[in-house]
Structure formats: C-alpha cells, structure tokens
Coordinates of C-alpha atoms and ligand atoms in Angstrom, one line a residue:
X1 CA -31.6 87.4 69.7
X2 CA -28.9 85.1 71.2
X3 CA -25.5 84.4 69.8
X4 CA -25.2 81.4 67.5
X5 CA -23.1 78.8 68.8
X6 CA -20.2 79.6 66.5
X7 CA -19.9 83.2 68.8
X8 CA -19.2 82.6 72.7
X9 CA -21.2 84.8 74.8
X10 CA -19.8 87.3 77.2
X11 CA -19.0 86.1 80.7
X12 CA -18.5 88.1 83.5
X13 CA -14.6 87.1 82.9
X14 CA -15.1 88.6 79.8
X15 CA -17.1 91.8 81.6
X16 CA -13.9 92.2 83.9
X17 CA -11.2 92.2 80.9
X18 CA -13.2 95.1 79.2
X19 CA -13.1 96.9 82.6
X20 CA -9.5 96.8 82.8
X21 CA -9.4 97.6 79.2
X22 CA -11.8 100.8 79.4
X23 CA -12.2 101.2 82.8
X24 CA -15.2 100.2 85.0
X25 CA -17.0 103.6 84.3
X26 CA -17.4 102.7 80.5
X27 CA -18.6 99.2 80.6
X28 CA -22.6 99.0 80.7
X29 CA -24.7 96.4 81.3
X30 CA -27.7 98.0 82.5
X31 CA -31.2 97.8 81.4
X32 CA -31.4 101.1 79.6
X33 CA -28.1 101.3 78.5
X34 CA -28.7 97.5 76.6
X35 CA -32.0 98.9 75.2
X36 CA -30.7 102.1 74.1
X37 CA -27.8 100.3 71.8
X38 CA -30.0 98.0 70.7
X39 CA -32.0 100.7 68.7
X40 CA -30.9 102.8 66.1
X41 CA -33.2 104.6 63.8
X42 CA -34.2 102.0 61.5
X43 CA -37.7 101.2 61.8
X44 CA -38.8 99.8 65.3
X45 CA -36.2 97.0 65.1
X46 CA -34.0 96.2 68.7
X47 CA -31.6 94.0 69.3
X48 CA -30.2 94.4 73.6
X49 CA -26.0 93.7 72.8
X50 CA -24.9 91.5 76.1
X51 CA -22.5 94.6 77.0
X52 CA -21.9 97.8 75.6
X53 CA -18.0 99.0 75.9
X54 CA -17.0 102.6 75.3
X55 CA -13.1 103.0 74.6
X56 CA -11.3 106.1 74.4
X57 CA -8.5 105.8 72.4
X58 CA -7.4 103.9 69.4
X59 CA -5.6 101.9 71.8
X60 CA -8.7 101.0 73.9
X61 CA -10.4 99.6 70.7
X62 CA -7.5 97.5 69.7
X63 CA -7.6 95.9 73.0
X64 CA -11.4 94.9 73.1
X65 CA -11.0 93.7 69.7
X66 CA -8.0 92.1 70.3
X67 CA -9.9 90.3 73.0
X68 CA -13.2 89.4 71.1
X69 CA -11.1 88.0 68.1
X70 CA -9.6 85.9 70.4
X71 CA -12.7 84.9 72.5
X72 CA -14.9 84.9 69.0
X73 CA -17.5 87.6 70.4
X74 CA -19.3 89.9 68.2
X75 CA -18.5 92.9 67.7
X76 CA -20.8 95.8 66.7
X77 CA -19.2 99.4 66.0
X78 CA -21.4 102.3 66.6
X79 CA -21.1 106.1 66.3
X80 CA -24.4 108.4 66.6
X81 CA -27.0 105.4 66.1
X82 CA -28.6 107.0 63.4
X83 CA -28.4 104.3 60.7
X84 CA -31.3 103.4 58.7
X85 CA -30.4 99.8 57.5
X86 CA -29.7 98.3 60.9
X87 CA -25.8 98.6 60.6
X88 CA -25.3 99.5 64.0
X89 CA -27.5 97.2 65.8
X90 CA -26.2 93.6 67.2
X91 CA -28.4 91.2 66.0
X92 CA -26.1 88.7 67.1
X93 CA -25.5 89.9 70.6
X94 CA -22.1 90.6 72.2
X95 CA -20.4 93.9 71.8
X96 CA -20.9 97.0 71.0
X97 CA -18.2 99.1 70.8
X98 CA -19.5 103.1 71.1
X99 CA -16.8 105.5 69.6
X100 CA -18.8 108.6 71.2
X101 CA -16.2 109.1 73.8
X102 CA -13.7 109.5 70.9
X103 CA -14.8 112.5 69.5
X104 CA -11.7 115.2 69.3
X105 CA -10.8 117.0 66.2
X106 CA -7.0 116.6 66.3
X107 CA -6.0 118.9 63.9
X108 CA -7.6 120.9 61.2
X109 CA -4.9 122.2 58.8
X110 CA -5.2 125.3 56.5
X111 CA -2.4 124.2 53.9
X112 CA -3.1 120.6 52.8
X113 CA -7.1 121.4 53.3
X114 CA -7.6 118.5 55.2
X115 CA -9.1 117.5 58.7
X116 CA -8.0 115.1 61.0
X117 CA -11.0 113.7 63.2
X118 CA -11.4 110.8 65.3
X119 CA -14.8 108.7 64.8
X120 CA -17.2 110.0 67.1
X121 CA -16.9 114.0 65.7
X122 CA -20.7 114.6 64.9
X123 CA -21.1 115.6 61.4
X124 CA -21.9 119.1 62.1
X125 CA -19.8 120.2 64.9
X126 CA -16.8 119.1 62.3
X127 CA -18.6 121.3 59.5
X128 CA -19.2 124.5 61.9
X129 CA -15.3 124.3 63.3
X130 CA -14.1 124.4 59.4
X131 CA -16.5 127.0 58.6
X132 CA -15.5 129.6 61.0
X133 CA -11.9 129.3 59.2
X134 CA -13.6 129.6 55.9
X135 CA -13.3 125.9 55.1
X136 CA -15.8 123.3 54.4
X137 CA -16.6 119.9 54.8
X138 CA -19.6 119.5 52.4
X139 CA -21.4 116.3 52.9
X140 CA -24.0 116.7 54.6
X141 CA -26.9 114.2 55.9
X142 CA -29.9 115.2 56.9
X143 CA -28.8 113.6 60.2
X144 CA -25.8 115.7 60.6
X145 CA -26.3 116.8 64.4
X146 CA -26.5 113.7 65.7
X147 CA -24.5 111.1 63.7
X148 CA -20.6 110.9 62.9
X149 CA -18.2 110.9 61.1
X150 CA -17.2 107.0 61.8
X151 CA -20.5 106.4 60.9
X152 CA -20.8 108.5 58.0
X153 CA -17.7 107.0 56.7
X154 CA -19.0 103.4 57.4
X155 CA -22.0 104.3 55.5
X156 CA -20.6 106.5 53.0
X157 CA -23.1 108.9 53.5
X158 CA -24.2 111.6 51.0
X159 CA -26.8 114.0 51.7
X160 CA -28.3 116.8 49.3
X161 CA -25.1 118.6 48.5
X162 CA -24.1 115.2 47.0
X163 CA -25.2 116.5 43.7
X164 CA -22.4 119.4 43.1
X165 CA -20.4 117.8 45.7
X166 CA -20.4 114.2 46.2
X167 CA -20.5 111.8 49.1
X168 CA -18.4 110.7 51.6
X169 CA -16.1 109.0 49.7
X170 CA -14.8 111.7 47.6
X171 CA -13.5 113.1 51.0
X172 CA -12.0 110.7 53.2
X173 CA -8.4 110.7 51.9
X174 CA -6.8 108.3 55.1
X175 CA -8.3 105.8 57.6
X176 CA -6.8 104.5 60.6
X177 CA -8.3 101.0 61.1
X178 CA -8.4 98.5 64.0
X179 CA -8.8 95.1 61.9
X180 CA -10.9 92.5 62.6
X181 CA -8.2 90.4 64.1
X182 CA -7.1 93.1 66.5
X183 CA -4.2 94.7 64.3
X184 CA -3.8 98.0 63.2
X185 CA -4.0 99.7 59.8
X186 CA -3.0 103.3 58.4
X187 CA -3.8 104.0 55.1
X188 CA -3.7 107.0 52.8
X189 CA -2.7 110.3 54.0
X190 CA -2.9 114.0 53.0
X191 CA -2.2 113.2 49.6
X192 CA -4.3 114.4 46.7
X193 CA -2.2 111.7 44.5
X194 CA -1.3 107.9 45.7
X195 CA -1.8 104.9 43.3
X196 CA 0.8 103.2 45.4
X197 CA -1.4 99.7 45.5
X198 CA -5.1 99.0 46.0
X199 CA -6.9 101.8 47.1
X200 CA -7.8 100.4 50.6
X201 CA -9.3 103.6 52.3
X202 CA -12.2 103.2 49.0
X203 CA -12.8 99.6 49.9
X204 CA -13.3 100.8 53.8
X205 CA -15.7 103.3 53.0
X206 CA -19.0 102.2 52.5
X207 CA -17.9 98.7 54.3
X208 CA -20.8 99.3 57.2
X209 CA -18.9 98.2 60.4
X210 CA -18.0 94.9 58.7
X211 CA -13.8 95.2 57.8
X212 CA -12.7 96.9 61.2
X213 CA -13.3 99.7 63.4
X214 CA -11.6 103.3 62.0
X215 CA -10.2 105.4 64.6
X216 CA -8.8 108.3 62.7
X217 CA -10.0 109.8 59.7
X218 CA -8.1 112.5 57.7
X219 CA -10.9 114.5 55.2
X220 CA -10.6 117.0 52.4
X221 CA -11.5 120.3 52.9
X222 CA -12.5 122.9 50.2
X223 CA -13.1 126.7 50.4
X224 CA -16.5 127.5 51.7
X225 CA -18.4 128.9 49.1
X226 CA -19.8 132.8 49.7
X227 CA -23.2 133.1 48.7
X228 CA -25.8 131.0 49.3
X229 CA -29.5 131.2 47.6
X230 CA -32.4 128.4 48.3
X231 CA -35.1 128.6 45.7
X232 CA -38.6 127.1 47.2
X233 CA -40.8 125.7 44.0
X234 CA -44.1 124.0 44.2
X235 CA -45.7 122.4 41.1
X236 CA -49.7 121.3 40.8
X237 CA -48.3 117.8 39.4
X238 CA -44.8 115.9 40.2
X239 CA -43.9 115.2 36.9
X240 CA -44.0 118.9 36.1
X241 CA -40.7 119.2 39.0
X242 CA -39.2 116.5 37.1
X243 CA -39.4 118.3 34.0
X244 CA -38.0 121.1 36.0
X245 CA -35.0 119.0 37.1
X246 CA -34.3 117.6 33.3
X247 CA -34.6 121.6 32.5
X248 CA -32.1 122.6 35.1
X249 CA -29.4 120.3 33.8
X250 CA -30.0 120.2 29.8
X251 CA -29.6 124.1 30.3
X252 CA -26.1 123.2 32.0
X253 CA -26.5 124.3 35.7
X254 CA -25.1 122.7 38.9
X255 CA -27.1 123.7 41.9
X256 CA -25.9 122.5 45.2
X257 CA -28.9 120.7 46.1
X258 CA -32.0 120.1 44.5
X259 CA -34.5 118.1 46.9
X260 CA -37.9 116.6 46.1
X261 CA -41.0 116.5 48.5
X262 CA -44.2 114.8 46.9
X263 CA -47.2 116.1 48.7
X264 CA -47.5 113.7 51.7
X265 CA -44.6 114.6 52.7
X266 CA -45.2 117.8 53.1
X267 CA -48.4 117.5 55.0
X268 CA -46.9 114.8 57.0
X269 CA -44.5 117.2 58.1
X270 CA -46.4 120.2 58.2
X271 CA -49.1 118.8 60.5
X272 CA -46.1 117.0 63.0
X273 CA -43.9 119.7 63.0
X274 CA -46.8 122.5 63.6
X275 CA -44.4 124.4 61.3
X276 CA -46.5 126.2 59.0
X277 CA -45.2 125.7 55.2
X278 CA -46.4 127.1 52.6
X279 CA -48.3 125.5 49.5
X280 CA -49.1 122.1 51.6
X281 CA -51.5 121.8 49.3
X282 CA -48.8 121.5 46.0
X283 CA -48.4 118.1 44.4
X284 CA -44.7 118.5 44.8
X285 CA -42.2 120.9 45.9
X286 CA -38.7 121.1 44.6
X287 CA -35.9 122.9 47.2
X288 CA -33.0 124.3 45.3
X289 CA -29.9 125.5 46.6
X290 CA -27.1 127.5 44.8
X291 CA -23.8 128.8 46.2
X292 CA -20.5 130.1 44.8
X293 CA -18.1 132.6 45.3
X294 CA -19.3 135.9 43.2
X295 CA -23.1 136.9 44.2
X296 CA -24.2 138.2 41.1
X297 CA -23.1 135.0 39.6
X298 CA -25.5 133.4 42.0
X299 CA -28.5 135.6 41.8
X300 CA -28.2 134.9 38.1
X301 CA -28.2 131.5 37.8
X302 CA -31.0 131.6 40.5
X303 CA -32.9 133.3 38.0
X304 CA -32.0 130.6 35.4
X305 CA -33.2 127.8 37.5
X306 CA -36.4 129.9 38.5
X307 CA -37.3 130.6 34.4
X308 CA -36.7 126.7 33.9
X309 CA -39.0 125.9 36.7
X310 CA -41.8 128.2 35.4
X311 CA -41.9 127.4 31.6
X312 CA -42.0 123.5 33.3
X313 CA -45.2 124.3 34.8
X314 CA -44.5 125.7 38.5
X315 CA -47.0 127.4 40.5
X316 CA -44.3 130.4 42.3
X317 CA -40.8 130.3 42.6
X318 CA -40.2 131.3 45.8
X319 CA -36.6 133.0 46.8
X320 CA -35.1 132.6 50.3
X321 CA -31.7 134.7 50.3
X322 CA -31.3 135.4 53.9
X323 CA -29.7 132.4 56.5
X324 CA -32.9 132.9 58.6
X325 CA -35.4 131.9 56.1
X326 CA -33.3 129.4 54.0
X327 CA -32.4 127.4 57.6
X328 CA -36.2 127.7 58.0
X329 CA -37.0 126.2 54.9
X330 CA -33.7 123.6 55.3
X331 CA -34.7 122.5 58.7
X332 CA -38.7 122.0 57.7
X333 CA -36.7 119.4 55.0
X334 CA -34.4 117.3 57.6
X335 CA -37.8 117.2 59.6
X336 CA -39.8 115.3 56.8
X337 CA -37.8 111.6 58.3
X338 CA -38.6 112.0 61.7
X339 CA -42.3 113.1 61.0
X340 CA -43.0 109.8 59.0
X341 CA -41.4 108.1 61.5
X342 CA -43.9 109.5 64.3
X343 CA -46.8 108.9 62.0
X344 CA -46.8 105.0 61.3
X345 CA -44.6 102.5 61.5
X346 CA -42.8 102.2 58.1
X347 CA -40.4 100.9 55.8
X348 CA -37.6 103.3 53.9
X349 CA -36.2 102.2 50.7
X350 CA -33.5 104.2 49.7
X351 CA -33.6 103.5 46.0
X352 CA -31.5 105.3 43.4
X353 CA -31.9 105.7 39.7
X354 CA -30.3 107.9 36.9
X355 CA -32.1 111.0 37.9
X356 CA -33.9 111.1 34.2
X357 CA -35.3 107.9 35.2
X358 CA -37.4 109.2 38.6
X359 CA -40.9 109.7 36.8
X360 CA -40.3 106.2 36.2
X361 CA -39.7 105.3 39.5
X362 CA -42.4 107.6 40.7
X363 CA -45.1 105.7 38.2
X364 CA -43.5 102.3 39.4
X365 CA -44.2 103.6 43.3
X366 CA -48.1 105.0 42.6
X367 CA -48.6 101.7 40.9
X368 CA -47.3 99.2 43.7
X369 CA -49.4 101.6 46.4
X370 CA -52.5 101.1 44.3
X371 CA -52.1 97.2 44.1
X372 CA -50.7 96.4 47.6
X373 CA -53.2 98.9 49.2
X374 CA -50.3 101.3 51.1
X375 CA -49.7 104.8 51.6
X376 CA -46.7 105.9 50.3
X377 CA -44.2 108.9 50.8
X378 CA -41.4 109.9 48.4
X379 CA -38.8 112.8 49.1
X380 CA -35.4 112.9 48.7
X381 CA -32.1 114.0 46.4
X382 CA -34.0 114.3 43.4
X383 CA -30.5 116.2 41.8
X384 CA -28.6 113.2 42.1
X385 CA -31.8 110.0 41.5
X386 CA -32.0 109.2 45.5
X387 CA -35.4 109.3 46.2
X388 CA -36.7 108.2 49.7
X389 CA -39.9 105.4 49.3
X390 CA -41.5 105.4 52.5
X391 CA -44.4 102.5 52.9
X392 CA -46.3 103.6 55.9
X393 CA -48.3 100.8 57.9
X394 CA -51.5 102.9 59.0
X395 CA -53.9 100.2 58.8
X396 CA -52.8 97.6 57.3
X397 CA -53.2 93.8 59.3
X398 CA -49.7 92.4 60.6
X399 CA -50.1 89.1 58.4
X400 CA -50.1 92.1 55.3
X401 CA -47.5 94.1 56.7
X402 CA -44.6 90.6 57.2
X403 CA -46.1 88.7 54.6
X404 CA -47.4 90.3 52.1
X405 CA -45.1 93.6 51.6
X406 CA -42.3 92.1 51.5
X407 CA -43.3 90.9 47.9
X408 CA -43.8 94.7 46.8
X409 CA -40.2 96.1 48.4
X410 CA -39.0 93.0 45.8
X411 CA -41.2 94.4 42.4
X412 CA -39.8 97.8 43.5
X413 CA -36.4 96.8 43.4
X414 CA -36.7 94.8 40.7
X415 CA -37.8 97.6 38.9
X416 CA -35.8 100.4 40.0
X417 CA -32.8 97.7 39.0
X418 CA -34.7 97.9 36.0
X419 CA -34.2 101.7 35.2
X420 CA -30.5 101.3 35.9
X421 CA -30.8 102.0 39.5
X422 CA -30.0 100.3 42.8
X423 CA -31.4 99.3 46.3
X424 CA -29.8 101.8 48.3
X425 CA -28.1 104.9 47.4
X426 CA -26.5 106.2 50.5
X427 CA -28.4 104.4 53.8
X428 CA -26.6 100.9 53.2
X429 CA -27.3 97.5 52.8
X430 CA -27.1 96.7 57.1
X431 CA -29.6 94.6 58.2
X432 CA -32.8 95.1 56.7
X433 CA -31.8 95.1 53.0
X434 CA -29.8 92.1 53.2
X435 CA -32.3 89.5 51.5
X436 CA -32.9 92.3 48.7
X437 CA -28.8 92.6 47.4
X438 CA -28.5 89.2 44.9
X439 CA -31.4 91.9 43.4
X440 CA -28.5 94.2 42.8
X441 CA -25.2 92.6 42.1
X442 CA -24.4 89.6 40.2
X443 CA -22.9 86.7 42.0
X444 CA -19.7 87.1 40.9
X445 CA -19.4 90.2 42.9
X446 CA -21.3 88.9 45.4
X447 CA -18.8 85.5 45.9
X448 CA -15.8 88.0 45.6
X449 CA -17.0 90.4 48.1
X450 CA -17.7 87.5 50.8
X451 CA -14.4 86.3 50.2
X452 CA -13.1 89.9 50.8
X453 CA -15.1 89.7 53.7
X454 CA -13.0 86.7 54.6
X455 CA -10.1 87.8 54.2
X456 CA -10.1 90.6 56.7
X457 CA -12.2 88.8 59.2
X458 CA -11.6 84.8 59.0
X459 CA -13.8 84.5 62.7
X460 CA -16.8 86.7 61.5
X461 CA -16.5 88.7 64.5
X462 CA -16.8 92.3 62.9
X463 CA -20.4 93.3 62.6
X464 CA -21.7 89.5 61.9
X465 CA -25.0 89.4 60.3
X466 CA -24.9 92.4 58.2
X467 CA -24.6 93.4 54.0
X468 CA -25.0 89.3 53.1
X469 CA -28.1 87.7 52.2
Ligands
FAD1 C1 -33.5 111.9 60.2 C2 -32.4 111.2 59.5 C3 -32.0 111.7 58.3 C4 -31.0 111.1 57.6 N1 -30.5 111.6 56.4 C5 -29.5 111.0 55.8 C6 -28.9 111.6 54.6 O1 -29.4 112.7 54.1 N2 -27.9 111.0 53.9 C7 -27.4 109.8 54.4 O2 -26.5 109.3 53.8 N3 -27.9 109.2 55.5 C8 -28.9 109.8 56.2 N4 -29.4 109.2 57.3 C9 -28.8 107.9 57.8 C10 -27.7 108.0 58.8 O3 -27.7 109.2 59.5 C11 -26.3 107.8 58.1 O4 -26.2 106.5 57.6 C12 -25.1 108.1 59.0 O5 -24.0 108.1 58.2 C13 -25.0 107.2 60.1 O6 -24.0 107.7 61.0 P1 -24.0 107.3 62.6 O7 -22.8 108.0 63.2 O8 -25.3 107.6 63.2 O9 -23.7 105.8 62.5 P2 -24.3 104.5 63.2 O10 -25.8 104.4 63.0 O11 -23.9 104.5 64.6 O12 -23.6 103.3 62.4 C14 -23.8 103.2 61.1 C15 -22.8 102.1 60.6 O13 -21.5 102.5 60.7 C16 -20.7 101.5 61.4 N5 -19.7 102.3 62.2 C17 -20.0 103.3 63.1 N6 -18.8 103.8 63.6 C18 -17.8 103.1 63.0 C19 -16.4 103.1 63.1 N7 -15.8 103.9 63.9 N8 -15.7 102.2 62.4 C20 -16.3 101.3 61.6 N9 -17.7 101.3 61.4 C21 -18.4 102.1 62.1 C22 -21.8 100.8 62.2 O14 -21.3 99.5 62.6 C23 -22.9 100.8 61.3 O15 -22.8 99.7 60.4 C24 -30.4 109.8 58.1 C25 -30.9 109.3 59.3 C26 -31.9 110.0 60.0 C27 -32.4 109.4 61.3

C-alpha cells in the first residue's frame, strides 16, 4: 500500500539522513528485508515499509523520529514481529523502526525488585536472567521466545499466568518514551507508590506503537515461586471443564494458569506437531498449573483442584510434577497457534468475557460455525475469560471468506459484548480489529481517546492506520 498524500514518501535524501543517523549497515531496503517487516504473525496480511531503520540507542530513535516528524513519514515501531492484530505492520508505508538491536538488560536489581530492560529484551531471555537470581518476571505469552518486551508492553500482553498474576501492566512501573514529535519522556520509576499526576506509564501501555517509541522499561520483579505442579484434565464434553473451572474458584483456589483446549485444537496440534498427546480424542482438556513456596501446600491444593475436576465430570486427572514432563505438556500448549496457523488460513479473535460467561461464549461460537458453515477452534486462558476463536478457511469460496465472514466476526462480538465481554483481551486492537471497536466502546471514549491520540501526535506520524475505525 502506498502513503496517502498527507505522508511524504521516503527519498533517497531521506535514505542518506537515516544512514548518518544509524549508520549505513542498519538501513535496509532490500527485497527480503522489506518483505520480512512487512509480515508479522497476523494472518497472511503484508505490507513492504519503503525502508526499514534499526537504531541502537535511545538516542538513535530520537533522531529518526525527530526527522520523520519533521518530514511527516510514517513511522512503524517493531520489536519481535509477533503481533496478532497487525500492530507492527506499515500499512501506510515509510518506516519501520526495529528495536532488535536494542536489546541489553541494563540492570537487574535485587533490593527494589525491579528490572531495567531496553525494548528489544525477548520475553524469555529477561524471565531466565531473573530466574537464576530467584526472581521472576511472570507474564508470560505463549510467544515469549521470540517477542519483547517493547512489544509486550505496547500490547500489554498477558499470557496464562495472567490469572494469579496479571498482565503486563501490573509490571511496568517506568517508561522511557521517544514522543511522536521527536522529544523525550521519563516517567515513573522504581516506585511502588506515585500518584504524583496522571498515570502516564498506564496510558502507554496497551497504546500499540501509536503514542511514541519506549526505549527503557523498568519492571517489577517478585520472588520466584518454589514448587510448581501442572495438572492435565480431559473431560468427554466442554461444558463439564467449565463446571470444573466455576468449581475451582467457588471452592476459593488461585491456580497459576488454567488453559482450555476444545478438541480441534488438540488434534490440530497433535497431528502438526507429530507430538503424541494423550486423550486427542477428549472433548476438551483443561491444563492447570499451581505454584507457591511450601510443596505440601502445593501437592494439596493440587489435589483440591483434581477432586473438583472429577465430581465435574473429568475423564483422569493427570499429574505432571517434574520440569520434563510439565515443559512437555507446556510447550504442546504454545504449539496449538502455530499449528492452526499451518493448517488453513484463519482469523483469531481474541475475545474476553467474565470467565462464568465462557459456556456462553462457547454456545454463541458452535452456533455461528453451524450457520456460516466454518470450522472453528477455541483454546485459550479459560482462568481469566480469554478464549482464542479461531475461524479456519478450509474450503470455504474467497467471495465467503471477505464477504460473508465478516458479518459473523460482527454477531460474535456483538455477543461476547453482550455477556460483558470485549473484542480483544490481550492481542490488541492493530489493524485488523479496527472496524470492530465502536462494537466495544462508546463514542464518548472513543472521541476522547482520538483526541488523546492528538494530542501526543498532531502529524499522525506514530503508527498511522492502527486502533481507529
Ligand atoms: C504463537 C503465538 C502465541 C502468542 N501468545 C500470546 C499470549 O499468550 N499472550 C499475548 O498477550 N500475546 C500473545 N501473542 C501475541 C504477541 O506475541 C504479543 O502481542 C506480543 O506482546 C508482541 O510482542 P512483539 O515483540 O512481537 O511485538 P511486535 O509484533 O513487534 O509489535 C507489537 C506492537 O507493539 C508496538 N511496538 C513494538 N515495539 C515498540 C516500542 N519499542 N515502543 C512502542 N511500541 C512498540 C508495535 O508498533 C506494534 O503495535 C502470541 C503470538 C504468537 C505468534
């Protein structure tokens, strides 16, 4: 897609000035390099940026921006290019601005619990560095050993631990920020208390790559917890691992992590992964982890959580207490994405409801695959209402597939607004949910979060095209 006339398009003046920004080395215009940044992992979408720049310092990115403001060129940030709404993708050309290269972890300190990362840290390599210091950094997407923080803060990404844990959010405590308009922000610190003024670091996160580009990002740390059990359940019909999950909280426990697969999923991902599961052939499968400090406190609410699971109709309860065998069951999890993705083209919707709501939401999805005539696939964070609909193409025409779906992505948001949900719970608005949020929010939030928008970026260079309908 080409820029609109209101954006200028990059010249090779304009090539020149990033080279003496970033040096030559980390200025590509290549063929593959534009068709590699013009992907992430949201569906088989691509839109080629004009130039993709790669600074190294917060310095670096102040200067490009600087320079774009002034020349009026988009400007897309990107961390790992994992996204799932499009965020990261230029779909009005110009930049994008990789933070890969700035990937250090500048300090991680023991007293105040807190980290201090720049943007391109990948999720995990961050978690593993805490955890050998017998810290942790708990959010944890399914994506965590390729994405990054930048782009998990940009996102505010969650993950299954969300449940006992919560998102992104609840950890970034300070941002560094290049705005927009090329100036620079701090806000926050390693404070556990500050009401001094708007809480600006909660309006970045979440913000997708639309308010300004963060270079440094301080994080809360807790102690990592000791023990950790994964319970493996299968039930002969989902609404009996709903009545499992109800179970689990009305008899007061907080696991970690309790994820849903409905059966699709898991054959889906048995058969592409040539991982052999067991009970493929279940109707549903709940994953369950629980962690603390003492391990008989553990082992007995994992034998809590197992009793509720059986009087609410599951076939075995299946206990994986060693790292080997809970990673084997974990990774077969993270895999279920990437296997959809290899078996069809599809479309994720990320919806969220209050998790007492998800048979609803379940009936609502079985319903709109019997009218509309597609396969679906649900998994996700059952423990916190984030459940995963996956429409799959298979065979359906192309005319059905633009046209005609469209109009059941609509009744399913409708409805999961319905149950007291909304359209996405932790993969963002980005691109391809834009026409979908008046859905969500009234337009008085709507009007005031465009003039926010505004405010921080008067030229519409930052990320143009993305969140508004
Ligand atoms: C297999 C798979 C599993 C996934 N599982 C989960 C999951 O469990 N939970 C979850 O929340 N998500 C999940 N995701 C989605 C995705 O990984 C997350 O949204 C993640 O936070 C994106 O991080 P990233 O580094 O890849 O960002 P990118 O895709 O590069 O960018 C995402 C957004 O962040 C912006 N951005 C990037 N860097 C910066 C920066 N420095 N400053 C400002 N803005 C920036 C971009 O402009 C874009 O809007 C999954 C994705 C895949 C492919």
């Amino acid at each position: 897609m080409t820029a609109k006339p209101w954006y200028a398009s990059v010249t090779d003046l304009d090539l020149r000035a990033f080279e003496a920004i970033v040096g030559p080395a980390y200025v590509r215009t290549d063929p593959l390099s534009l068709d590699k940044y013009g992907r992430d992992e949201t569906e088989d979408l691509v839109f080629p940026p004009e130039v993709v720049v790669f600074p190294g310092s917060a310095e670096e990115v102040q200067a490009v921006v600087r320079y774009c403001y002034r020349r009026r060129i988009p400007v897309t940030p990107r961390a790992g290019g994992t996204g799932l709404s499009g965020g990261a993708l230029p779909v009005l050309g110009g930049v994008v601005l990789s933070v890969e290269r700035m990937n250090r972890i500048l300090e991680i300190d023991d007293v105040n619990m807190m980290a201090v990362v720049e943007p391109g840290v990948v999720t995990a390599d961050l978690q593993q560095a805490v955890e050998e210091r017998g810290l942790f950094y708990p959010p944890d997407p399914a994506s965590r050993f390729v994405c990054c923080i930048g782009g998990n803060v940009a996102e505010n990404a969650g993950g299954p631990r969300a449940l006992k844990y919560g998102v992104t959010r609840d950890y970034v405590y300070g941002l560094d920020v290049v705005l927009p308009n090329g100036r620079r922000l701090r806000t926050g610190g390693k404070l556990y208390k500050d009401v001094a003024g708007y809480d600006l670091t909660r309006l970045f996160v979440g913000s997708e790559g639309t308010l300004g580009v963060f270079t440094r990002i301080i994080l809360r740390l807790i102690p990592k917890p000791a023990v950790q059990w994964t319970l493996l359940v299968p039930f002969d019909a989902w609404d009996g691992a709903f009545r499992a999950l109800r179970g689990i909280f009305e008899a007061r426990l907080l696991p970690a992590a309790v994820e849903f697969m409905d059966r699709e999923a898991v054959v889906i991902t048995a058969a592409r992964t040539q991982r052999p599961f067991p009970h493929t052939d279940a109707a549903a499968l709940l994953l369950i982890q629980l962690d603390g400090d003492d391990p008989a406190v553990v082992e007995g609410q994992a034998l809590r959580v197992g009793e509720v699971c059986e009087r609410a109709g599951a076939r075995d309860v299946q206990v994986a207490d060693t790292p080997a065998r809970q990673e084997e069951l974990w990774a077969f999890r993270r895999a279920v994405g990437e296997a959809v993705k290899k078996t069809s083209v599809y479309k994720e919707e990320d919806t969220v409801v209050p998790r007492d709501r998800l048979p609803d939401l379940l009936t609502t999805v079985r319903g709109l695959a019997q009218r509309y005539g597609f396969r679906a696939v649900c998994y996700g964070h059952a423990g916190d209402g984030n459940i995963h609909v996956n429409i799959l193409k298979m065979g359906l025409t192309e005319r059905t597939w633009r046209e005609i779906l469209p109009h059941a992505t609509k009744e399913l948001f409708e409805a999961v607004v319905a149950l007291g949900g909304t359209i996405t719970g932790e993969h963002g608005v980005g691109w391809v949910q834009r026409p979908y949020l008046p859905i969500a929010l009234p337009s008085e939030s709507l009007r005031l979060q465009r003039r926010l928008k505004r405010l921080f970026d008067p030229r519409g260079i930052m990320n143009p095209g993305k969140v508004f309908p």
